[in-house]
Amino acid sequence: MRNSVSARYDRITVSSAYQKVAEAIEQQIIGGTLRPGDEVGTEAELVQQFGVNRSTVREGIRVLEQSGLVRREANRKLFVCAPRYRNLLSRMTRAMVLQEVTFRELFETAVVLETGAAEAAALRANPGDLQDLEGNLAEAEAVAHDPAKLAEVDSRFHALVARIAGNRVLELAREPGALLFFPTSELVCRKVPEGAGRMLQAHRYIIAAIRAGNADEARLWMRRHVVDWKRGFERAGHSMDEAVESLVAGRSPSGETGREPSTRRELGEDSLRLDNEGAFDAHRGAANE
């Protein structure tokens, strides 16, 4: 007797139209065609472009909003936005939260990937790339007073350096951790008075090294920049051994929201001196300080 064909094949599933709308816009964002702050369009404009009905567009937009990829302004227009903790973009990022990955693990990974990206960017940057970096720096300087906006610009700075590095594997590998790591810059800038200024200074040195084509210097200053984040994170009252979930949920393991140490003794005299003089003393010390 011949075998039945009924069990040979899996069912073919066809994506719904709203999923195709969401995927098309998401690809524009992931590919860098649309960047945070760019206008996606109104519902009416998207209906016309995709050739679907309004309810289909609305459902696709809802998916993107839930992913944290777009936001709706008062004029009903849609804009690309940087994903925040409550809108985790990738399955890998969610897995990191579920696996109780710590900030120490994110930091150690960032040291490797961000410094590698800066080194490669110094070797491959073209005039257009340098212009993009300078534009990002100008934007950062303009919003330095606003920790939330500055954190978004900082996140875009690191994504830009990774893009300029010209290695898509590196660019994709850093994304899941970066979505958890870089938004904490907002916390550091709020809690540490000099945090914003130090961030901007680091960006200036990194850009200068990339412009000069100095890969070693770009790597050095990116490392100092990431290490400085660690110092700021700890000064803000957090432990590197906290699980990232503690801040995703808006709390620390102790139930506190992240207090600032109240005395110089609690911070440590040596720690304060190193923070004020160590990381950004230009061209002093070795790359592994």
GROMACS .gro file of C-alpha atoms in nm:
model
  289
    1MET     CA    1   0.000   0.000   0.000
    2ARG     CA    2   0.137   0.337  -0.093
    3ASN     CA    3   0.219   0.582   0.186
    4SER     CA    4  -0.029   0.858   0.240
    5VAL     CA    5   0.084   1.202   0.127
    6SER     CA    6  -0.114   1.370   0.403
    7ALA     CA    7   0.181   1.397   0.646
    8ARG     CA    8   0.457   1.488   0.401
    9TYR     CA    9   0.412   1.861   0.385
   10ASP     CA   10   0.375   2.145   0.629
   11ARG     CA   11   0.094   2.387   0.586
   12ILE     CA   12   0.181   2.702   0.395
   13THR     CA   13   0.099   3.017   0.585
   14VAL     CA   14   0.054   3.348   0.409
   15SER     CA   15   0.135   3.666   0.600
   16SER     CA   16  -0.156   3.899   0.661
   17ALA     CA   17  -0.153   4.229   0.477
   18TYR     CA   18  -0.097   4.425   0.799
   19GLN     CA   19   0.211   4.212   0.873
   20LYS     CA   20   0.351   4.292   0.530
   21VAL     CA   21   0.295   4.664   0.596
   22ALA     CA   22   0.475   4.640   0.930
   23GLU     CA   23   0.760   4.435   0.782
   24ALA     CA   24   0.809   4.676   0.492
   25ILE     CA   25   0.844   4.975   0.726
   26GLU     CA   26   1.058   4.776   0.971
   27GLN     CA   27   1.301   4.685   0.692
   28GLN     CA   28   1.339   5.053   0.606
   29ILE     CA   29   1.427   5.123   0.971
   30ILE     CA   30   1.662   4.828   1.020
   31GLY     CA   31   1.833   4.900   0.689
   32GLY     CA   32   1.899   5.259   0.794
   33THR     CA   33   1.685   5.419   0.523
   34LEU     CA   34   1.459   5.552   0.797
   35ARG     CA   35   1.635   5.670   1.112
   36PRO     CA   36   1.512   5.782   1.455
   37GLY     CA   37   1.333   6.112   1.412
   38ASP     CA   38   1.249   6.054   1.044
   39GLU     CA   39   0.887   6.088   0.936
   40VAL     CA   40   0.713   5.766   0.832
   41GLY     CA   41   0.399   5.938   0.706
   42THR     CA   42   0.032   5.967   0.792
   43GLU     CA   43  -0.216   5.682   0.774
   44ALA     CA   44  -0.364   5.833   0.458
   45GLU     CA   45  -0.023   5.854   0.292
   46LEU     CA   46   0.058   5.493   0.383
   47VAL     CA   47  -0.281   5.374   0.255
   48GLN     CA   48  -0.202   5.532  -0.080
   49GLN     CA   49   0.155   5.400  -0.095
   50PHE     CA   50   0.073   5.041   0.002
   51GLY     CA   51  -0.258   5.021  -0.182
   52VAL     CA   52  -0.441   4.872   0.116
   53ASN     CA   53  -0.730   4.989   0.331
   54ARG     CA   54  -0.695   5.211   0.637
   55SER     CA   55  -0.766   4.933   0.890
   56THR     CA   56  -0.477   4.729   0.747
   57VAL     CA   57  -0.239   5.023   0.782
   58ARG     CA   58  -0.360   5.090   1.137
   59GLU     CA   59  -0.298   4.729   1.239
   60GLY     CA   60   0.050   4.737   1.087
   61ILE     CA   61   0.127   5.061   1.270
   62ARG     CA   62   0.004   4.907   1.595
   63VAL     CA   63   0.260   4.628   1.556
   64LEU     CA   64   0.538   4.883   1.500
   65GLU     CA   65   0.426   5.093   1.798
   66GLN     CA   66   0.427   4.787   2.023
   67SER     CA   67   0.781   4.711   1.904
   68GLY     CA   68   0.887   5.064   1.992
   69LEU     CA   69   0.989   5.143   1.636
   70VAL     CA   70   0.749   5.430   1.569
   71ARG     CA   71   0.563   5.693   1.767
   72ARG     CA   72   0.258   5.902   1.678
   73GLU     CA   73   0.273   6.280   1.716
   74ALA     CA   74  -0.019   6.515   1.782
   75ASN     CA   75  -0.053   6.590   1.411
   76ARG     CA   76  -0.114   6.217   1.352
   77LYS     CA   77   0.212   6.176   1.166
   78LEU     CA   78   0.434   5.882   1.250
   79PHE     CA   79   0.802   5.910   1.332
   80VAL     CA   80   1.078   5.655   1.381
   81CYS     CA   81   1.197   5.634   1.741
   82ALA     CA   82   1.476   5.454   1.924
   83PRO     CA   83   1.338   5.149   2.110
   84ARG     CA   84   1.321   5.194   2.487
   85TYR     CA   85   1.329   4.936   2.764
   86ARG     CA   86   0.955   4.887   2.757
   87ASN     CA   87   0.966   4.825   2.382
   88LEU     CA   88   1.234   4.562   2.335
   89LEU     CA   89   1.305   4.510   1.969
   90SER     CA   90   1.451   4.166   1.924
   91ARG     CA   91   1.397   3.817   2.054
   92MET     CA   92   1.760   3.810   2.162
   93THR     CA   93   1.710   4.118   2.376
   94ARG     CA   94   1.407   3.958   2.538
   95ALA     CA   95   1.609   3.643   2.597
   96MET     CA   96   1.877   3.847   2.774
   97VAL     CA   97   1.614   3.984   3.010
   98LEU     CA   98   1.465   3.640   3.073
   99GLN     CA   99   1.810   3.488   3.132
  100GLU     CA  100   1.884   3.759   3.392
  101VAL     CA  101   2.188   3.888   3.206
  102THR     CA  102   2.376   4.142   3.421
  103PHE     CA  103   2.505   4.487   3.337
  104ARG     CA  104   2.857   4.354   3.390
  105GLU     CA  105   2.803   4.110   3.105
  106LEU     CA  106   2.665   4.386   2.883
  107PHE     CA  107   2.959   4.609   2.973
  108GLU     CA  108   3.220   4.342   2.898
  109THR     CA  109   3.057   4.274   2.561
  110ALA     CA  110   3.031   4.645   2.480
  111VAL     CA  111   3.403   4.691   2.549
  112VAL     CA  112   3.479   4.431   2.283
  113LEU     CA  113   3.223   4.526   2.018
  114GLU     CA  114   3.220   4.905   2.050
  115THR     CA  115   3.600   4.935   2.050
  116GLY     CA  116   3.621   4.702   1.751
  117ALA     CA  117   3.365   4.914   1.569
  118ALA     CA  118   3.556   5.235   1.642
  119GLU     CA  119   3.882   5.084   1.520
  120ALA     CA  120   3.727   4.967   1.194
  121ALA     CA  121   3.542   5.297   1.147
  122ALA     CA  122   3.872   5.487   1.163
  123LEU     CA  123   4.001   5.275   0.876
  124ARG     CA  124   3.689   5.298   0.657
  125ALA     CA  125   3.517   5.630   0.720
  126ASN     CA  126   3.452   5.845   0.414
  127PRO     CA  127   3.370   6.219   0.402
  128GLY     CA  128   2.998   6.149   0.417
  129ASP     CA  129   3.045   5.936   0.727
  130LEU     CA  130   3.243   6.212   0.896
  131GLN     CA  131   2.967   6.456   0.813
  132ASP     CA  132   2.713   6.222   0.976
  133LEU     CA  133   2.928   6.198   1.289
  134GLU     CA  134   2.963   6.575   1.311
  135GLY     CA  135   2.588   6.611   1.267
  136ASN     CA  136   2.529   6.367   1.550
  137LEU     CA  137   2.771   6.560   1.773
  138ALA     CA  138   2.593   6.887   1.698
  139GLU     CA  139   2.261   6.726   1.785
  140ALA     CA  140   2.407   6.590   2.111
  141GLU     CA  141   2.538   6.932   2.206
  142ALA     CA  142   2.195   7.083   2.139
  143VAL     CA  143   2.015   6.840   2.372
  144ALA     CA  144   2.285   6.804   2.638
  145HIS     CA  145   2.046   6.950   2.896
  146ASP     CA  146   1.790   6.674   2.834
  147PRO     CA  147   1.911   6.330   2.958
  148ALA     CA  148   1.642   6.135   2.771
  149LYS     CA  149   1.712   6.299   2.436
  150LEU     CA  150   2.087   6.285   2.490
  151ALA     CA  151   2.067   5.911   2.560
  152GLU     CA  152   1.887   5.858   2.228
  153VAL     CA  153   2.149   6.061   2.041
  154ASP     CA  154   2.426   5.866   2.217
  155SER     CA  155   2.264   5.540   2.112
  156ARG     CA  156   2.252   5.663   1.752
  157PHE     CA  157   2.617   5.770   1.774
  158HIS     CA  158   2.726   5.418   1.859
  159ALA     CA  159   2.500   5.268   1.592
  160LEU     CA  160   2.650   5.513   1.342
  161VAL     CA  161   3.006   5.415   1.434
  162ALA     CA  162   2.907   5.049   1.392
  163ARG     CA  163   2.759   5.122   1.048
  164ILE     CA  164   3.071   5.310   0.940
  165ALA     CA  165   3.279   5.009   1.050
  166GLY     CA  166   3.138   4.834   0.744
  167ASN     CA  167   3.085   4.494   0.902
  168ARG     CA  168   2.722   4.384   0.902
  169VAL     CA  169   2.787   4.091   1.135
  170LEU     CA  170   2.938   4.326   1.394
  171GLU     CA  171   2.652   4.571   1.343
  172LEU     CA  172   2.388   4.303   1.398
  173ALA     CA  173   2.577   4.134   1.683
  174ARG     CA  174   2.589   4.450   1.893
  175GLU     CA  175   2.223   4.544   1.850
  176PRO     CA  176   2.049   4.324   2.111
  177GLY     CA  177   2.282   4.424   2.393
  178ALA     CA  178   2.296   4.785   2.280
  179LEU     CA  179   1.919   4.819   2.318
  180LEU     CA  180   1.963   4.736   2.687
  181PHE     CA  181   2.299   4.901   2.748
  182PHE     CA  182   2.285   5.249   2.597
  183PRO     CA  183   1.948   5.372   2.730
  184THR     CA  184   2.109   5.365   3.078
  185SER     CA  185   2.306   5.669   2.964
  186GLU     CA  186   1.991   5.862   3.056
  187LEU     CA  187   2.018   5.739   3.414
  188VAL     CA  188   2.388   5.829   3.433
  189CYS     CA  189   2.330   6.178   3.295
  190ARG     CA  190   2.049   6.238   3.544
  191LYS     CA  191   2.239   6.109   3.847
  192VAL     CA  192   2.596   6.220   3.773
  193PRO     CA  193   2.625   6.598   3.721
  194GLU     CA  194   2.922   6.582   3.485
  195GLY     CA  195   2.787   6.282   3.293
  196ALA     CA  196   2.660   6.471   2.988
  197GLY     CA  197   2.976   6.677   2.952
  198ARG     CA  198   3.199   6.373   2.975
  199MET     CA  199   2.992   6.190   2.715
  200LEU     CA  200   3.022   6.478   2.470
  201GLN     CA  201   3.395   6.507   2.530
  202ALA     CA  202   3.441   6.137   2.459
  203HIS     CA  203   3.241   6.166   2.138
  204ARG     CA  204   3.463   6.454   2.025
  205TYR     CA  205   3.781   6.252   2.082
  206ILE     CA  206   3.639   5.945   1.907
  207ILE     CA  207   3.529   6.150   1.606
  208ALA     CA  208   3.868   6.324   1.590
  209ALA     CA  209   4.045   5.987   1.588
  210ILE     CA  210   3.816   5.850   1.317
  211ARG     CA  211   3.868   6.164   1.108
  212ALA     CA  212   4.245   6.124   1.144
  213GLY     CA  213   4.225   5.758   1.045
  214ASN     CA  214   4.393   5.665   1.373
  215ALA     CA  215   4.249   5.323   1.457
  216ASP     CA  216   4.446   5.282   1.780
  217GLU     CA  217   4.333   5.619   1.912
  218ALA     CA  218   3.971   5.553   1.814
  219ARG     CA  219   3.981   5.222   1.996
  220LEU     CA  220   4.143   5.380   2.302
  221TRP     CA  221   3.887   5.658   2.334
  222MET     CA  222   3.592   5.430   2.272
  223ARG     CA  223   3.718   5.205   2.549
  224ARG     CA  224   3.756   5.501   2.783
  225HIS     CA  225   3.406   5.612   2.691
  226VAL     CA  226   3.253   5.273   2.775
  227VAL     CA  227   3.458   5.241   3.095
  228ASP     CA  228   3.342   5.587   3.195
  229TRP     CA  229   2.982   5.468   3.158
  230LYS     CA  230   3.060   5.194   3.412
  231ARG     CA  231   3.192   5.448   3.659
  232GLY     CA  232   2.888   5.668   3.612
  233PHE     CA  233   2.650   5.373   3.648
  234GLU     CA  234   2.810   5.279   3.978
  235ARG     CA  235   2.815   5.638   4.099
  236ALA     CA  236   2.443   5.653   4.025
  237GLY     CA  237   2.398   5.389   4.295
  238HIS     CA  238   2.374   5.076   4.083
  239SER     CA  239   2.571   4.754   4.088
  240MET     CA  240   2.726   4.604   3.778
  241ASP     CA  241   2.594   4.270   3.898
  242GLU     CA  242   2.231   4.382   3.876
  243ALA     CA  243   2.027   4.190   3.624
  244VAL     CA  244   1.913   4.410   3.336
  245GLU     CA  245   1.558   4.307   3.426
  246SER     CA  246   1.585   4.520   3.742
  247LEU     CA  247   1.586   4.839   3.535
  248VAL     CA  248   1.350   4.708   3.270
  249ALA     CA  249   1.102   4.670   3.552
  250GLY     CA  250   1.199   5.011   3.690
  251ARG     CA  251   1.350   4.882   4.013
  252SER     CA  252   1.677   4.763   4.160
  253PRO     CA  253   1.709   4.420   4.328
  254SER     CA  254   1.676   4.584   4.671
  255GLY     CA  255   1.350   4.749   4.570
  256GLU     CA  256   1.510   5.092   4.546
  257THR     CA  257   1.505   5.302   4.233
  258GLY     CA  258   1.877   5.365   4.231
  259ARG     CA  259   1.992   5.608   4.499
  260GLU     CA  260   2.295   5.829   4.473
  261PRO     CA  261   2.573   5.757   4.725
  262SER     CA  262   2.548   6.031   4.985
  263THR     CA  263   2.910   6.077   5.092
  264ARG     CA  264   3.257   6.092   4.947
  265ARG     CA  265   3.354   5.810   5.180
  266GLU     CA  266   3.079   5.588   5.038
  267LEU     CA  267   3.200   5.655   4.684
  268GLY     CA  268   3.564   5.632   4.784
  269GLU     CA  269   3.820   5.910   4.756
  270ASP     CA  270   4.027   5.721   4.499
  271SER     CA  271   3.717   5.655   4.290
  272LEU     CA  272   3.627   6.023   4.278
  273ARG     CA  273   3.980   6.126   4.191
  274LEU     CA  274   3.997   5.868   3.913
  275ASP     CA  275   3.660   5.977   3.774
  276ASN     CA  276   3.761   6.341   3.764
  277GLU     CA  277   4.112   6.292   3.630
  278GLY     CA  278   4.149   5.949   3.480
  279ALA     CA  279   3.933   5.858   3.185
  280PHE     CA  280   3.943   6.186   2.998
  281ASP     CA  281   4.297   6.306   3.061
  282ALA     CA  282   4.381   6.329   2.693
  283HIS     CA  283   4.653   6.096   2.569
  284ARG     CA  284   4.772   5.998   2.917
  285GLY     CA  285   4.794   5.635   3.019
  286ALA     CA  286   4.776   5.310   2.830
  287ALA     CA  287   4.481   5.179   2.636
  288ASN     CA  288   4.414   4.917   2.900
  289GLU     CA  289   4.398   5.156   3.196
   0.00000   0.00000   0.00000
